[in-house]
Short mmCIF file of C-alpha atoms in Angstrom, two decimals:
data_model
loop_
_atom_site.label_atom_id
_atom_site.label_comp_id
_atom_site.label_asym_id
_atom_site.label_seq_id
_atom_site.Cartn_x
_atom_site.Cartn_y
_atom_site.Cartn_z
CA MET A 1 -56.63 -41.44 -27.32
CA ARG A 2 -59.03 -42.63 -24.57
CA ALA A 3 -61.56 -44.39 -26.42
CA CYS A 4 -61.32 -48.32 -25.76
CA TRP A 5 -59.51 -50.84 -27.97
CA LYS A 6 -61.76 -52.51 -30.56
CA THR A 7 -59.91 -55.53 -30.50
CA LEU A 8 -59.82 -55.65 -26.49
CA ALA A 9 -62.39 -57.90 -24.56
CA ALA A 10 -65.15 -55.98 -22.06
CA SER A 11 -63.15 -57.68 -19.28
CA LEU A 12 -59.75 -55.77 -20.00
CA CYS A 13 -61.78 -52.09 -21.09
CA ALA A 14 -63.58 -52.40 -17.63
CA ALA A 15 -60.04 -51.69 -16.14
CA LEU A 16 -59.37 -48.30 -17.80
CA THR A 17 -57.53 -45.84 -15.77
CA ILE A 18 -60.30 -43.51 -13.53
CA THR A 19 -59.54 -39.86 -14.27
CA ALA A 20 -60.20 -36.29 -12.32
CA ALA A 21 -62.92 -34.54 -13.82
CA ALA A 22 -65.72 -32.28 -12.29
CA ALA A 23 -68.93 -32.82 -12.61
CA ALA A 24 -71.92 -31.64 -10.19
CA ASP A 25 -74.46 -34.44 -10.68
CA ALA A 26 -72.62 -37.25 -11.26
CA ALA A 27 -73.85 -40.47 -9.71
CA GLU A 28 -71.36 -41.95 -6.56
CA ILE A 29 -70.02 -44.81 -4.87
CA ALA A 30 -68.08 -44.66 -1.92
CA PHE A 31 -65.24 -46.79 -0.72
CA SER A 32 -63.44 -48.03 2.33
CA SER A 33 -59.70 -48.31 2.36
CA GLN A 34 -60.19 -50.50 5.07
CA ARG A 35 -62.84 -52.93 4.07
CA ASP A 36 -62.99 -52.75 0.81
CA PHE A 37 -59.44 -52.70 -0.59
CA THR A 38 -57.26 -55.71 -0.47
CA GLU A 39 -54.32 -54.21 -1.96
CA ILE A 40 -53.33 -50.72 -2.35
CA SER A 41 -50.14 -49.27 -4.11
CA LEU A 42 -49.72 -45.54 -4.66
CA THR A 43 -47.13 -44.24 -8.23
CA ILE A 44 -45.73 -40.76 -6.70
CA LYS A 45 -43.60 -40.17 -9.98
CA ASP A 46 -43.98 -41.49 -13.53
CA THR A 47 -41.77 -40.53 -16.04
CA TYR A 48 -44.16 -40.95 -18.60
CA ASN A 49 -47.11 -39.41 -16.83
CA ALA A 50 -48.59 -36.13 -18.94
CA ASN A 51 -49.78 -34.30 -16.46
CA PRO A 52 -46.96 -33.80 -13.22
CA ASP A 53 -49.22 -32.88 -10.58
CA SER A 54 -51.27 -36.77 -11.32
CA VAL A 55 -50.21 -39.42 -8.82
CA ALA A 56 -51.88 -42.87 -9.46
CA LEU A 57 -53.29 -45.05 -6.94
CA GLU A 58 -53.68 -48.53 -7.97
CA ILE A 59 -55.99 -50.49 -6.16
CA THR A 60 -57.57 -54.40 -6.05
CA LEU A 61 -61.45 -54.63 -4.83
CA SER A 62 -62.83 -57.43 -2.24
CA GLN A 63 -65.87 -59.11 -3.78
CA ASP A 64 -68.29 -57.30 -2.17
CA ALA A 65 -67.13 -53.91 -3.36
CA GLN A 66 -66.14 -55.28 -7.04
CA GLN A 67 -69.89 -56.28 -7.04
CA ARG A 68 -70.99 -52.66 -6.28
CA MET A 69 -68.68 -51.43 -8.66
CA ALA A 70 -70.23 -53.24 -11.51
CA ALA A 71 -73.72 -52.27 -10.49
CA ALA A 72 -72.97 -48.61 -10.05
CA SER A 73 -70.98 -48.24 -13.36
CA GLY A 74 -73.79 -50.26 -14.88
CA ALA A 75 -76.39 -47.76 -13.78
CA ALA A 76 -74.67 -45.14 -14.53
CA LEU A 77 -73.32 -45.75 -18.19
CA GLU A 78 -72.61 -42.73 -20.65
CA GLN A 79 -72.82 -40.57 -16.95
CA ASP A 80 -70.53 -39.17 -14.59
CA LEU A 81 -69.56 -41.44 -11.94
CA THR A 82 -67.73 -39.92 -8.88
CA VAL A 83 -65.63 -42.24 -6.49
CA LEU A 84 -65.22 -41.57 -2.95
CA ILE A 85 -62.71 -43.16 -0.60
CA ASP A 86 -63.10 -43.01 3.01
CA GLY A 87 -65.82 -40.41 2.46
CA LYS A 88 -63.55 -38.19 0.15
CA ALA A 89 -64.43 -37.60 -3.53
CA VAL A 90 -61.12 -38.47 -5.40
CA SER A 91 -62.31 -38.57 -9.19
CA THR A 92 -65.28 -38.22 -11.36
CA SER A 93 -65.15 -39.82 -14.85
CA HIS A 94 -67.50 -40.43 -18.01
CA VAL A 95 -68.41 -44.70 -17.52
CA GLN A 96 -68.70 -46.07 -21.03
CA SER A 97 -68.58 -49.85 -20.20
CA VAL A 98 -69.50 -51.73 -16.97
CA VAL A 99 -66.57 -52.13 -14.83
CA ASP A 100 -66.29 -55.82 -13.20
CA THR A 101 -62.80 -56.31 -12.85
CA PRO A 102 -61.15 -55.90 -9.31
CA GLN A 103 -58.02 -53.64 -10.30
CA LEU A 104 -59.29 -50.13 -10.31
CA ARG A 105 -56.18 -47.66 -11.42
CA VAL A 106 -57.31 -43.72 -10.05
CA ALA A 107 -55.42 -40.38 -11.17
CA MET A 108 -55.74 -37.88 -8.38
CA SER A 109 -54.15 -34.51 -7.89
CA ARG A 110 -51.32 -34.70 -5.42
CA GLN A 111 -53.30 -32.49 -2.30
CA ALA A 112 -56.06 -34.99 -2.95
CA ALA A 113 -53.57 -37.93 -2.45
CA MET A 114 -52.06 -36.17 0.72
CA ASP A 115 -55.33 -35.68 2.24
CA LEU A 116 -56.42 -39.37 1.66
CA LEU A 117 -52.67 -40.59 2.85
CA PRO A 118 -53.34 -41.09 6.46
CA ALA A 119 -56.59 -43.01 6.16
CA LEU A 120 -54.51 -45.31 3.37
CA LEU A 121 -52.29 -46.54 6.19
CA GLY A 122 -54.71 -46.77 8.75
CA MET A 123 -54.33 -44.06 11.11
CA ASN A 124 -56.75 -42.54 13.35
CA ALA A 125 -57.85 -39.46 11.51
CA ALA A 126 -60.59 -38.80 14.43
CA ALA A 127 -57.87 -38.01 17.10
CA ASN A 128 -56.96 -34.73 15.32
CA PRO A 129 -59.71 -33.94 13.13
CA GLN A 130 -58.50 -30.26 12.32
CA GLY A 131 -55.30 -31.51 10.87
CA GLY A 132 -53.05 -29.82 13.91
CA PRO A 133 -50.04 -30.46 15.09
CA ALA A 134 -50.12 -32.81 17.80
CA ALA A 135 -49.76 -32.13 21.55
CA PRO A 136 -46.45 -32.31 22.91
CA VAL A 137 -45.19 -34.82 25.25
CA VAL A 138 -44.13 -33.80 27.78
CA LEU A 139 -41.65 -35.46 30.06
CA ALA A 140 -41.44 -35.40 33.42
CA ALA A 141 -38.45 -34.18 35.89
CA PRO A 142 -37.22 -37.07 37.71
CA ALA A 143 -36.83 -37.14 41.54
CA ALA A 144 -34.19 -35.82 43.64
CA ALA A 145 -32.18 -38.19 45.16
CA ASP A 146 -33.23 -38.91 48.67
CA THR A 147 -29.36 -38.06 50.54
CA HIS A 148 -31.41 -38.49 54.17
CA ALA A 149 -29.94 -41.16 56.65
CA PRO A 150 -31.78 -44.57 56.25
CA LEU A 151 -34.26 -44.66 59.51
CA LEU A 152 -32.96 -48.20 60.22
CA ALA A 153 -29.65 -49.23 59.53
CA ALA A 154 -28.40 -52.79 58.89
CA ALA A 155 -26.94 -54.76 61.80
CA PRO A 156 -23.03 -55.24 62.31
CA TYR A 157 -21.70 -58.37 61.49
CA VAL A 158 -20.54 -60.23 65.05
CA VAL A 159 -17.57 -61.91 63.98
CA GLN A 160 -16.69 -64.57 66.97
CA ALA A 161 -12.96 -66.00 67.72
CA HIS A 162 -12.23 -69.97 67.51
CA GLU A 163 -9.34 -71.28 68.63
CA VAL A 164 -7.12 -73.37 66.39
CA THR A 165 -5.39 -76.24 67.66
CA PRO A 166 -2.96 -77.98 65.62
CA PRO A 167 -2.96 -81.41 64.67
CA SER A 168 -1.31 -83.58 67.03
CA VAL A 169 1.63 -85.90 66.05
CA ALA A 170 0.35 -88.77 67.69
CA GLU A 171 -2.89 -88.78 65.39
CA SER A 172 -2.71 -91.81 62.47
CA PRO A 173 -3.04 -91.17 59.04
CA ALA A 174 -6.77 -92.56 58.88
CA GLU A 175 -7.48 -89.33 61.28
CA ALA A 176 -5.80 -86.57 59.80
CA ALA A 177 -7.19 -85.10 56.86
CA PRO A 178 -6.87 -86.40 53.73
CA MET A 179 -4.78 -84.57 51.19
CA LEU A 180 -5.76 -84.07 47.41
CA ALA A 181 -3.33 -86.04 44.91
CA PRO A 182 -1.88 -83.46 42.94
CA THR A 183 -2.10 -83.47 39.07
CA ALA A 184 -0.40 -84.45 36.35
CA GLN A 185 0.84 -81.03 35.56
CA GLU A 186 2.00 -79.89 38.91
CA ALA A 187 4.04 -83.49 39.22
CA VAL A 188 5.56 -82.40 36.50
CA LEU A 189 6.48 -78.88 37.61
CA ALA A 190 7.20 -80.10 41.07
CA ALA A 191 10.11 -82.12 39.50
CA GLY A 192 11.57 -79.49 37.76
CA ALA A 193 10.75 -80.59 33.75
CA PRO A 194 9.56 -77.67 31.58
CA PRO A 195 6.16 -78.21 30.41
CA ASP A 196 5.01 -79.49 27.25
CA LEU A 197 4.09 -76.70 25.33
CA ALA A 198 2.70 -78.62 22.59
CA THR A 199 -0.10 -79.95 24.39
CA PRO A 200 -3.20 -77.57 23.35
CA PRO A 201 -4.89 -75.60 26.52
CA ALA A 202 -8.24 -76.59 27.48
CA PRO A 203 -11.02 -74.52 25.73
CA ASP A 204 -13.04 -72.16 28.02
CA PRO A 205 -16.35 -73.44 28.51
CA ALA A 206 -19.29 -71.82 26.64
CA PRO A 207 -21.40 -69.26 28.35
CA ALA A 208 -24.50 -70.91 29.66
CA ASP A 209 -26.43 -67.92 28.82
CA ALA A 210 -24.68 -67.62 24.99
CA VAL A 211 -27.18 -66.32 22.57
CA PRO A 212 -26.58 -68.08 18.97
CA ALA A 213 -25.91 -66.40 16.12
CA LEU A 214 -29.19 -65.08 14.19
CA PRO A 215 -29.45 -65.86 10.21
CA PRO A 216 -29.12 -63.43 7.96
CA PRO A 217 -32.89 -61.52 6.92
CA PRO A 218 -34.23 -63.35 3.75
CA PRO A 219 -34.05 -60.68 1.18
CA PRO A 220 -36.91 -58.59 -0.47
CA PRO A 221 -39.28 -60.37 -2.87
CA LEU A 222 -39.14 -59.60 -6.71
CA ALA A 223 -41.48 -57.08 -7.93
CA ILE A 224 -42.29 -55.66 -11.35
CA PRO A 225 -41.16 -52.15 -11.64
CA SER A 226 -43.92 -49.36 -12.35
CA TRP A 227 -42.53 -48.75 -16.19
CA ALA A 228 -43.44 -52.31 -17.16
CA LEU A 229 -47.18 -51.85 -15.19
CA GLY A 230 -50.02 -51.10 -17.08
CA ALA A 231 -52.10 -51.70 -20.21
CA TRP A 232 -50.34 -51.87 -23.59
CA LEU A 233 -51.47 -51.57 -27.35
CA PRO A 234 -49.16 -53.34 -29.94
CA THR A 235 -48.05 -50.90 -32.55
CA SER A 236 -46.35 -51.85 -35.95
CA ALA A 237 -42.78 -51.76 -36.11
CA THR A 238 -42.47 -49.36 -39.17
CA ALA A 239 -43.63 -45.89 -37.83
CA SER A 240 -46.42 -44.21 -39.52
CA PRO A 241 -47.11 -40.24 -40.14
CA TYR A 242 -50.67 -40.60 -39.15
CA ALA A 243 -50.94 -43.29 -36.45
CA ASP A 244 -49.92 -46.51 -35.61
CA ILE A 245 -51.10 -49.66 -36.71
CA ASN A 246 -51.90 -52.56 -34.28
CA GLN A 247 -50.49 -55.78 -34.89
CA GLY A 248 -51.44 -58.38 -32.15
CA ASP A 249 -53.57 -58.18 -29.19
CA PRO A 250 -53.64 -55.49 -26.40
CA VAL A 251 -51.81 -56.88 -23.25
CA ALA A 252 -52.25 -55.72 -19.62
CA ILE A 253 -49.64 -56.35 -16.90
CA TYR A 254 -50.71 -56.33 -13.03
CA ALA A 255 -48.51 -57.17 -9.94
CA ASN A 256 -49.38 -60.81 -10.14
CA ALA A 257 -51.49 -61.66 -13.33
CA VAL A 258 -51.20 -61.03 -17.38
CA ASP A 259 -54.62 -59.97 -19.39
CA ALA A 260 -55.28 -60.26 -23.17
CA ILE A 261 -58.26 -61.50 -25.40
CA ASN A 262 -57.36 -65.12 -24.34
CA CYS A 263 -55.60 -65.06 -21.64
CA ASN A 264 -58.10 -64.09 -18.77
CA ARG A 265 -55.85 -62.92 -16.58
CA ALA A 266 -53.65 -65.50 -16.15
CA ARG A 267 -51.72 -65.84 -13.05
CA LEU A 268 -47.45 -65.28 -12.91
CA SER A 269 -44.61 -65.44 -10.87
CA ILE A 270 -41.01 -63.63 -11.30
CA LEU A 271 -38.26 -65.03 -12.65
CA ASP A 272 -36.36 -61.60 -12.95
CA SER A 273 -36.74 -57.88 -12.20
CA SER A 274 -34.77 -55.38 -12.53
CA ASN A 275 -34.82 -51.77 -14.38
CA ALA A 276 -33.39 -52.82 -17.69
CA ARG A 277 -35.91 -56.18 -17.96
CA VAL A 278 -37.97 -58.32 -16.65
CA ARG A 279 -38.91 -61.98 -17.12
CA LEU A 280 -42.08 -63.55 -16.17
CA GLN A 281 -43.60 -66.92 -16.02
CA LEU A 282 -47.21 -67.84 -16.35
CA ALA A 283 -48.90 -70.69 -14.63
CA PRO A 284 -48.94 -74.05 -16.05
CA ASP A 285 -52.50 -74.31 -16.32
CA SER A 286 -53.11 -70.65 -17.68
CA GLN A 287 -53.82 -71.94 -21.31
CA CYS A 288 -52.81 -67.99 -22.26
CA VAL A 289 -52.80 -67.16 -26.08
CA ILE A 290 -51.55 -63.76 -27.19
CA SER A 291 -50.99 -62.78 -30.97
CA GLY A 292 -51.29 -66.20 -31.87
CA VAL A 293 -48.73 -67.39 -29.34
CA PRO A 294 -49.31 -70.18 -26.47
CA VAL A 295 -47.80 -68.14 -24.00
CA ASP A 296 -45.59 -70.09 -21.09
CA ARG A 297 -43.00 -66.96 -20.35
CA LEU A 298 -42.49 -63.10 -21.16
CA GLN A 299 -40.05 -60.55 -21.00
CA LEU A 300 -40.50 -56.94 -20.79
CA SER A 301 -38.10 -54.48 -21.49
CA PRO A 302 -38.05 -50.61 -22.17
CA ALA A 303 -37.72 -49.52 -25.60
CA LEU A 304 -35.77 -46.26 -27.11
CA GLU A 305 -39.14 -44.26 -27.49
CA PRO A 306 -40.71 -43.31 -23.92
CA GLY A 307 -43.69 -44.63 -23.10
CA LYS A 308 -43.28 -47.34 -24.77
CA ILE A 309 -42.00 -50.93 -24.10
CA ALA A 310 -40.68 -54.65 -26.04
CA ILE A 311 -42.54 -57.37 -25.07
CA SER A 312 -41.17 -60.89 -25.80
CA LEU A 313 -43.71 -64.08 -26.19
CA TYR A 314 -41.93 -67.32 -25.49
CA SER A 315 -43.44 -70.99 -25.73
CA ARG A 316 -43.09 -73.80 -23.96
CA GLN A 317 -40.54 -75.21 -26.06
CA ASP A 318 -38.86 -72.02 -26.68
CA ASP A 319 -35.48 -71.32 -25.42
CA MET A 320 -35.69 -68.32 -22.71
CA ASN A 321 -31.89 -67.40 -23.83
CA GLY A 322 -33.04 -67.50 -27.58
CA PRO A 323 -35.04 -65.96 -29.93
CA PRO A 324 -38.62 -65.36 -28.79
CA SER A 325 -41.59 -66.96 -30.66
CA LYS A 326 -43.02 -63.28 -31.34
CA GLU A 327 -41.63 -59.49 -30.14
CA SER A 328 -43.85 -56.07 -30.21
CA ILE A 329 -43.11 -52.95 -29.65
CA TYR A 330 -46.26 -51.90 -27.46
CA ARG A 331 -47.36 -48.37 -26.61
CA ARG A 332 -49.53 -47.36 -23.26
CA ARG A 333 -53.14 -47.00 -24.42
#
């Protein structure tokens, strides 16, 4: 069901996914990926996506782009609006409310994503507009070695012989060249005594250009996996043959924030992240209330049924390893 939740605030409704559609007379809004996007994330595969040919582009708009998007969506209410990125029309959707949040999720075909990817990576598409193969790189052959004899040969060294006169016996000890005193080890060896093997040898001096060992690189930062990101609608614990019954507030999980009716995009930090569990800590000044619980921490776990997760809400006095204040099963909107 594509309709916006009745209990969800307008700020969360504005973050609905923009799906691709064909409309010849739709209004347009153009974005530049280099100037208007502060964050770009491309989800290539989603197990719970009903359309396997569709990929999702999650973007965060700059302040100027967010204002333009709010103005364009407000002017195109109950009309079709086409989104252009770097001059390419990627999707068209029917506007039902003003989009005034920085986060957007744009669904597009894989071919459209392939055409758009070079611009998202900041590559210069003008250097090869036709998309043809790049010109091969030709390496110059090395010049042949010069085997000719040098024009000027080095001058030979001149060796001069000097007559060495042995010292006279009549020379005084002061006039004779002084002799160096033998070391203690040489004196012991000269006396015929065995060397002391217990004495450790002197260490070799370290080379002057020795490079100290570099510390290991830091571990990569924690991130929320794709199965936990997105907008979630609470459901009843008892299955209904007709439809799920909402019990609680809808919740939207972003890469760095949590949004709900009484949460107002609370900033978060990641305590633990894996394919089996995600633990989040909200900012101390967030004042986030979800389903009547003043939330301090959240835990997200995939449910047994595809497309659903379990969200556990912990208040400030709850133990993270104990039972939560409230826990519900949520499904994707």
